[in-house]
Short mmCIF file of C-alpha atoms in Angstrom, two decimals:
data_model
loop_
_atom_site.label_atom_id
_atom_site.label_comp_id
_atom_site.label_asym_id
_atom_site.label_seq_id
_atom_site.Cartn_x
_atom_site.Cartn_y
_atom_site.Cartn_z
CA UNK A 1 -10.95 9.18 -7.00
CA UNK A 2 -11.77 8.24 -2.68
CA UNK A 3 -9.54 11.43 -1.52
CA UNK A 4 -11.14 13.89 -3.18
CA UNK A 5 -14.81 13.13 -2.28
CA UNK A 6 -13.66 12.94 1.26
CA UNK A 7 -12.41 16.55 1.59
CA UNK A 8 -15.33 17.61 -0.60
CA UNK A 9 -17.82 15.64 1.76
CA UNK A 10 -16.27 17.10 4.60
CA UNK A 11 -16.99 21.05 2.40
CA UNK A 12 -20.16 19.99 2.04
CA UNK A 13 -20.80 19.52 5.84
CA UNK A 14 -19.52 22.71 6.56
CA UNK A 15 -21.71 24.49 3.67
CA UNK A 16 -24.94 22.69 4.77
CA UNK A 17 -24.74 22.07 8.26
CA UNK A 18 -25.99 18.66 7.65
CA UNK A 19 -26.34 16.52 5.45
CA UNK A 20 -27.95 13.06 3.94
CA UNK A 21 -25.82 10.44 2.55
CA UNK A 22 -28.46 10.44 -0.30
CA UNK A 23 -27.48 14.42 -0.77
CA UNK A 24 -23.92 13.79 -0.25
CA UNK A 25 -24.58 11.14 -3.35
CA UNK A 26 -26.60 13.49 -5.24
CA UNK A 27 -24.17 16.51 -5.32
CA UNK A 28 -21.27 14.45 -5.86
CA UNK A 29 -22.94 11.68 -8.43
CA UNK A 30 -22.11 8.56 -6.43
CA UNK A 31 -24.12 6.06 -4.77
CA UNK A 32 -25.98 6.21 -1.75
CA UNK A 33 -23.25 3.59 -0.39
CA UNK A 34 -20.23 4.60 -1.59
CA UNK A 35 -20.95 8.23 0.20
CA UNK A 36 -22.26 5.91 3.40
CA UNK A 37 -18.80 4.05 3.02
CA UNK A 38 -17.20 7.75 2.77
CA UNK A 39 -18.90 9.20 5.36
CA UNK A 40 -18.38 5.95 8.02
CA UNK A 41 -13.89 6.49 6.76
CA UNK A 42 -14.00 10.69 8.25
CA UNK A 43 -15.83 9.27 10.86
CA UNK A 44 -13.55 6.64 11.85
CA UNK A 45 -10.31 8.09 10.53
CA UNK A 46 -10.73 10.81 13.47
CA UNK A 47 -12.17 14.13 12.21
CA UNK A 48 -15.46 15.12 13.96
CA UNK A 49 -18.01 13.72 11.91
CA UNK A 50 -21.28 12.13 13.20
CA UNK A 51 -24.40 10.84 12.49
CA UNK A 52 -27.85 11.12 13.70
CA UNK A 53 -30.84 8.91 12.76
CA UNK A 54 -34.29 9.32 11.99
CA UNK A 55 -36.66 12.07 10.03
CA UNK A 56 -34.76 15.54 10.23
CA UNK A 57 -31.30 13.23 11.55
CA UNK A 58 -27.80 13.09 8.99
CA UNK A 59 -25.04 13.46 9.31
CA UNK A 60 -22.81 16.85 10.64
CA UNK A 61 -19.86 17.84 11.97
CA UNK A 62 -19.30 18.21 15.86
CA UNK A 63 -20.29 21.71 16.17
CA UNK A 64 -22.47 22.71 13.98
CA UNK A 65 -21.72 24.48 10.81
CA UNK A 66 -18.50 26.24 9.87
CA UNK A 67 -17.29 28.04 6.83
CA UNK A 68 -13.47 26.91 6.67
CA UNK A 69 -11.60 24.34 8.42
CA UNK A 70 -10.02 26.30 11.40
CA UNK A 71 -12.24 24.40 13.73
CA UNK A 72 -10.06 21.67 13.21
CA UNK A 73 -8.06 19.80 15.74
CA UNK A 74 -4.79 19.36 15.08
CA UNK A 75 -5.38 15.69 15.33
CA UNK A 76 -8.62 15.82 12.82
CA UNK A 77 -6.32 17.80 10.32
CA UNK A 78 -3.52 14.68 10.35
CA UNK A 79 -6.58 12.41 10.09
CA UNK A 80 -8.12 14.27 7.25
CA UNK A 81 -4.92 14.52 5.64
CA UNK A 82 -3.52 10.93 5.83
CA UNK A 83 -7.03 9.61 4.41
CA UNK A 84 -6.41 12.33 1.55
CA UNK A 85 -2.79 12.60 0.60
CA UNK A 86 -2.62 9.06 -0.96
CA UNK A 87 -4.38 9.87 -4.19
CA UNK A 88 -2.53 13.41 -5.11
CA UNK A 89 0.61 12.28 -6.71
CA UNK A 90 -1.51 11.58 -9.72
CA UNK A 91 -4.41 14.05 -8.98
CA UNK A 92 -3.11 17.97 -9.83
CA UNK A 93 -6.34 19.40 -9.10
CA UNK A 94 -6.82 17.39 -5.36
CA UNK A 95 -3.27 18.71 -4.76
CA UNK A 96 -4.16 21.76 -5.34
CA UNK A 97 -6.98 21.83 -2.94
CA UNK A 98 -5.14 20.77 -0.80
CA UNK A 99 -2.73 23.70 -1.27
CA UNK A 100 -5.58 25.90 -0.77
CA UNK A 101 -6.69 23.64 2.44
CA UNK A 102 -3.96 24.49 3.86
CA UNK A 103 -3.81 28.00 4.11
CA UNK A 104 -7.04 27.45 5.56
CA UNK A 105 -5.86 26.55 8.87
CA UNK A 106 -4.21 27.67 12.21
CA UNK A 107 -0.29 28.07 12.00
CA UNK A 108 0.57 25.97 14.25
CA UNK A 109 -1.22 22.80 12.06
CA UNK A 110 -0.02 23.42 8.39
CA UNK A 111 3.50 21.63 9.22
CA UNK A 112 1.81 18.56 10.60
CA UNK A 113 -0.74 18.47 7.74
CA UNK A 114 1.64 18.83 5.51
CA UNK A 115 3.29 16.01 6.89
CA UNK A 116 0.22 13.91 6.82
CA UNK A 117 -0.99 14.73 3.17
CA UNK A 118 2.63 13.34 2.13
CA UNK A 119 3.53 10.59 4.86
CA UNK A 120 1.70 7.82 2.69
CA UNK A 121 1.95 6.38 -0.75
CA UNK A 122 -0.24 3.87 -1.69
CA UNK A 123 0.85 1.44 -4.94
CA UNK A 124 -1.53 -0.70 -6.37
CA UNK A 125 0.65 -2.87 -8.56
CA UNK A 126 1.34 -6.56 -7.35
CA UNK A 127 4.31 -8.57 -5.90
CA UNK A 128 2.06 -11.30 -5.58
CA UNK A 129 -0.91 -12.82 -3.77
CA UNK A 130 -0.95 -11.35 -0.03
CA UNK A 131 -2.95 -10.93 2.73
CA UNK A 132 -4.87 -6.60 3.09
CA UNK A 133 -5.51 -6.53 6.64
CA UNK A 134 -4.18 -3.34 8.19
CA UNK A 135 -1.54 -3.43 10.40
CA UNK A 136 -1.70 -3.17 14.34
CA UNK A 137 1.57 -0.64 14.22
CA UNK A 138 0.67 1.36 11.63
CA UNK A 139 -1.38 4.37 13.01
CA UNK A 140 1.95 4.24 15.71
CA UNK A 141 3.67 4.66 12.42
CA UNK A 142 2.07 7.22 10.85
CA UNK A 143 2.12 9.59 14.15
CA UNK A 144 5.89 9.39 13.96
CA UNK A 145 6.19 10.49 10.21
CA UNK A 146 3.84 12.84 11.21
CA UNK A 147 5.27 13.93 14.25
CA UNK A 148 8.98 13.44 13.04
CA UNK A 149 10.47 11.36 16.01
CA UNK A 150 12.89 8.50 15.70
CA UNK A 151 11.16 4.96 16.34
CA UNK A 152 12.44 1.96 17.93
CA UNK A 153 11.75 -1.41 15.91
CA UNK A 154 12.05 -5.03 16.71
CA UNK A 155 12.51 -6.25 13.34
CA UNK A 156 12.91 -10.40 11.68
CA UNK A 157 15.60 -10.61 8.54
CA UNK A 158 14.39 -12.89 5.94
CA UNK A 159 16.30 -15.21 8.16
CA UNK A 160 14.44 -15.28 11.34
CA UNK A 161 16.74 -13.38 13.28
CA UNK A 162 15.39 -10.57 15.12
CA UNK A 163 17.06 -6.97 15.69
CA UNK A 164 16.56 -3.54 17.13
CA UNK A 165 16.75 -0.53 14.99
CA UNK A 166 16.38 2.94 15.55
CA UNK A 167 15.21 5.04 12.65
CA UNK A 168 13.88 8.18 11.14
CA UNK A 169 11.43 7.62 9.75
CA UNK A 170 10.38 9.24 6.69
CA UNK A 171 7.28 7.99 4.70
CA UNK A 172 4.83 4.79 4.55
CA UNK A 173 3.68 3.38 1.60
CA UNK A 174 0.52 0.65 1.06
CA UNK A 175 1.79 -2.11 -1.55
CA UNK A 176 -1.46 -3.10 -2.53
CA UNK A 177 -2.25 -4.31 1.54
CA UNK A 178 1.87 -4.94 2.13
CA UNK A 179 3.29 -1.95 4.38
CA UNK A 180 6.52 -0.62 4.05
CA UNK A 181 8.68 2.28 6.26
CA UNK A 182 10.78 4.18 3.91
CA UNK A 183 13.61 5.31 7.11
CA UNK A 184 16.96 7.00 7.32
CA UNK A 185 19.65 4.56 9.49
CA UNK A 186 23.15 4.67 9.67
CA UNK A 187 23.71 2.80 6.77
CA UNK A 188 21.67 5.25 4.53
CA UNK A 189 17.96 5.45 3.33
CA UNK A 190 15.61 2.00 4.66
CA UNK A 191 13.07 0.24 3.53
CA UNK A 192 11.51 -2.11 6.47
CA UNK A 193 7.99 -4.55 6.07
CA UNK A 194 5.82 -3.68 8.44
CA UNK A 195 4.74 -7.42 8.53
CA UNK A 196 7.96 -7.87 10.24
CA UNK A 197 7.90 -5.66 13.14
CA UNK A 198 7.12 -6.78 16.39
CA UNK A 199 7.20 -3.87 17.74
CA UNK A 200 7.82 -0.05 17.19
CA UNK A 201 7.94 2.39 19.91
CA UNK A 202 7.80 6.01 18.89
CA UNK A 203 10.62 7.67 21.06
CA UNK A 204 10.32 11.71 21.90
CA UNK A 205 14.35 12.07 19.81
CA UNK A 206 13.92 14.67 16.69
CA UNK A 207 14.15 12.20 13.63
CA UNK A 208 17.19 13.48 11.48
CA UNK A 209 15.12 14.89 8.16
CA UNK A 210 15.23 13.48 4.50
CA UNK A 211 17.15 14.55 2.22
CA UNK A 212 16.28 18.11 0.46
CA UNK A 213 15.09 16.64 -2.38
CA UNK A 214 13.77 14.03 -0.67
CA UNK A 215 9.63 13.04 -2.14
CA UNK A 216 8.24 10.12 -0.46
CA UNK A 217 6.49 8.61 -3.98
CA UNK A 218 9.93 8.89 -6.14
CA UNK A 219 11.81 7.40 -3.47
CA UNK A 220 9.19 4.57 -3.76
CA UNK A 221 9.95 4.54 -7.29
CA UNK A 222 13.38 3.67 -7.06
CA UNK A 223 12.75 0.52 -4.65
CA UNK A 224 10.61 -0.63 -6.59
CA UNK A 225 12.63 -0.28 -9.35
CA UNK A 226 15.72 -1.67 -7.29
CA UNK A 227 13.35 -4.86 -6.05
CA UNK A 228 12.04 -5.56 -9.98
CA UNK A 229 15.20 -6.09 -10.76
CA UNK A 230 16.51 -8.28 -8.34
CA UNK A 231 13.31 -10.44 -8.79
CA UNK A 232 13.38 -10.55 -12.64
CA UNK A 233 16.74 -11.96 -12.95
CA UNK A 234 15.33 -15.69 -14.24
CA UNK A 235 12.38 -15.89 -16.34
CA UNK A 236 10.30 -19.29 -17.58
CA UNK A 237 8.10 -19.46 -20.23
CA UNK A 238 5.05 -21.20 -19.95
CA UNK A 239 2.26 -22.24 -21.62
CA UNK A 240 -1.98 -22.42 -19.71
CA UNK A 241 -5.38 -22.18 -20.57
CA UNK A 242 -6.52 -18.87 -21.72
CA UNK A 243 -8.72 -19.39 -18.75
CA UNK A 244 -6.49 -19.70 -16.11
CA UNK A 245 -3.98 -16.48 -17.17
CA UNK A 246 -5.86 -14.42 -14.82
CA UNK A 247 -4.74 -16.84 -11.68
CA UNK A 248 -1.37 -16.79 -12.76
CA UNK A 249 -1.39 -13.26 -12.64
CA UNK A 250 -2.62 -12.87 -9.29
CA UNK A 251 0.20 -15.23 -8.28
CA UNK A 252 3.09 -13.54 -9.57
CA UNK A 253 1.57 -9.81 -9.94
CA UNK A 254 3.56 -8.04 -12.07
CA UNK A 255 6.32 -10.53 -13.44
CA UNK A 256 3.40 -12.17 -15.02
CA UNK A 257 3.79 -10.71 -19.49
CA UNK A 258 1.64 -13.37 -21.96
CA UNK A 259 3.59 -13.13 -24.75
CA UNK A 260 0.21 -14.84 -27.94
CA UNK A 261 -2.44 -17.07 -27.28
CA UNK A 262 -2.24 -19.75 -29.38
CA UNK A 263 -4.70 -21.68 -31.66
CA UNK A 264 -6.04 -24.62 -28.54
CA UNK A 265 -6.84 -21.97 -26.33
CA UNK A 266 -3.85 -21.44 -24.36
CA UNK A 267 -1.30 -18.87 -24.13
CA UNK A 268 2.45 -18.19 -23.17
CA UNK A 269 3.46 -16.61 -20.58
CA UNK A 270 6.39 -15.50 -19.59
CA UNK A 271 6.92 -15.38 -15.45
CA UNK A 272 9.94 -13.69 -13.72
CA UNK A 273 11.88 -14.16 -9.92
CA UNK A 274 15.13 -14.13 -8.78
CA UNK A 275 15.94 -17.60 -8.93
CA UNK A 276 15.05 -20.83 -11.24
CA UNK A 277 13.72 -22.97 -7.60
CA UNK A 278 11.50 -19.54 -6.86
CA UNK A 279 9.92 -19.97 -10.36
CA UNK A 280 9.65 -23.66 -9.90
CA UNK A 281 7.79 -24.04 -6.23
CA UNK A 282 5.00 -21.16 -7.26
CA UNK A 283 4.73 -23.55 -10.29
CA UNK A 284 4.69 -26.96 -8.45
CA UNK A 285 1.15 -26.66 -7.37
CA UNK A 286 -0.41 -26.31 -11.02
CA UNK A 287 0.79 -29.24 -12.21
CA UNK A 288 0.47 -30.38 -15.12
CA UNK A 289 -2.13 -27.37 -15.95
CA UNK A 290 1.01 -25.76 -16.56
CA UNK A 291 3.92 -26.52 -19.27
CA UNK A 292 7.17 -25.31 -19.32
CA UNK A 293 8.71 -24.74 -22.19
CA UNK A 294 12.07 -23.15 -21.46
CA UNK A 295 14.29 -23.33 -19.56
CA UNK A 296 15.91 -26.69 -18.68
CA UNK A 297 16.79 -25.47 -15.30
CA UNK A 298 13.42 -24.77 -14.28
CA UNK A 299 11.99 -27.74 -15.73
CA UNK A 300 14.54 -29.73 -13.89
CA UNK A 301 14.47 -27.85 -10.25
CA UNK A 302 10.07 -29.19 -10.75
CA UNK A 303 11.50 -32.78 -12.08
CA UNK A 304 13.50 -32.50 -8.56
CA UNK A 305 10.87 -31.20 -6.74
CA UNK A 306 8.24 -33.65 -7.95
CA UNK A 307 10.80 -36.66 -7.20
CA UNK A 308 10.87 -35.31 -3.48
CA UNK A 309 6.76 -35.50 -3.29
CA UNK A 310 6.72 -38.58 -4.35
CA UNK A 311 9.64 -40.09 -2.08
CA UNK A 312 7.56 -38.38 0.40
CA UNK A 313 3.91 -38.99 0.01
CA UNK A 314 3.57 -41.83 -2.69
CA UNK A 315 2.53 -45.31 -2.26
CA UNK A 316 5.53 -47.61 0.25
#
């Protein structure tokens, strides 16, 4: 798991003063390329790590070797825990390690790094095909979550209308490269996609805290459950060549369920979406490579889309 390697790498540098990527790789039993990427990730995130090329060079902490984490600035400590935090939900040992590291920090830093460790959740299960680009507004929103300050959003609805929202940021979720902000509003907890935000401005007003029992990972699980129910209202059974199943899975994400394999090399698959038209629109580009077995409502939507295409692009 990457987060525990980052913490272990940092502690290794503090113990030895200077390390090479090869030494980190040997100590943590990873490849040299992986060790180098981890070192670069720490540096990029703002942790005071720098490299010195040439003989006798290596990676060091600014200021030399230290025996604990008390030499980190507040911003550096937050950067480390933002990197490590998302992986702790499935790693009890890492949670324990982070708790010990928190106790090594000066008192004024502890509240911020504890908030940073719980500020981000990573959910790798796909909802569909998306670009994996880091949003420009992510750093500002991370800062608002950690510092507990209200945020003004310029937010575009699904219908294209842009409105201004004042929200209490409670946490961020990386859903396979698509980022979401979980926040409190006047109407309760809401979830906002970062790619629909044209602006996000942190204010100086303290954010209202989440409910006492709020935990970002559990809150996101509820968001996913509700979304899955909405997105799975309609289903269709489709036949595709078994070699094309990975492509269909990438397109429909978790809304693609293989049922059985036929003797002719094809597989029967159930796909779901919030309405028949959505299923038909996603399958239309497959042409004859995907055969819809049922229901007839999806077949009719496909036929209607096909007729529209023939009418527009067919021979005159």
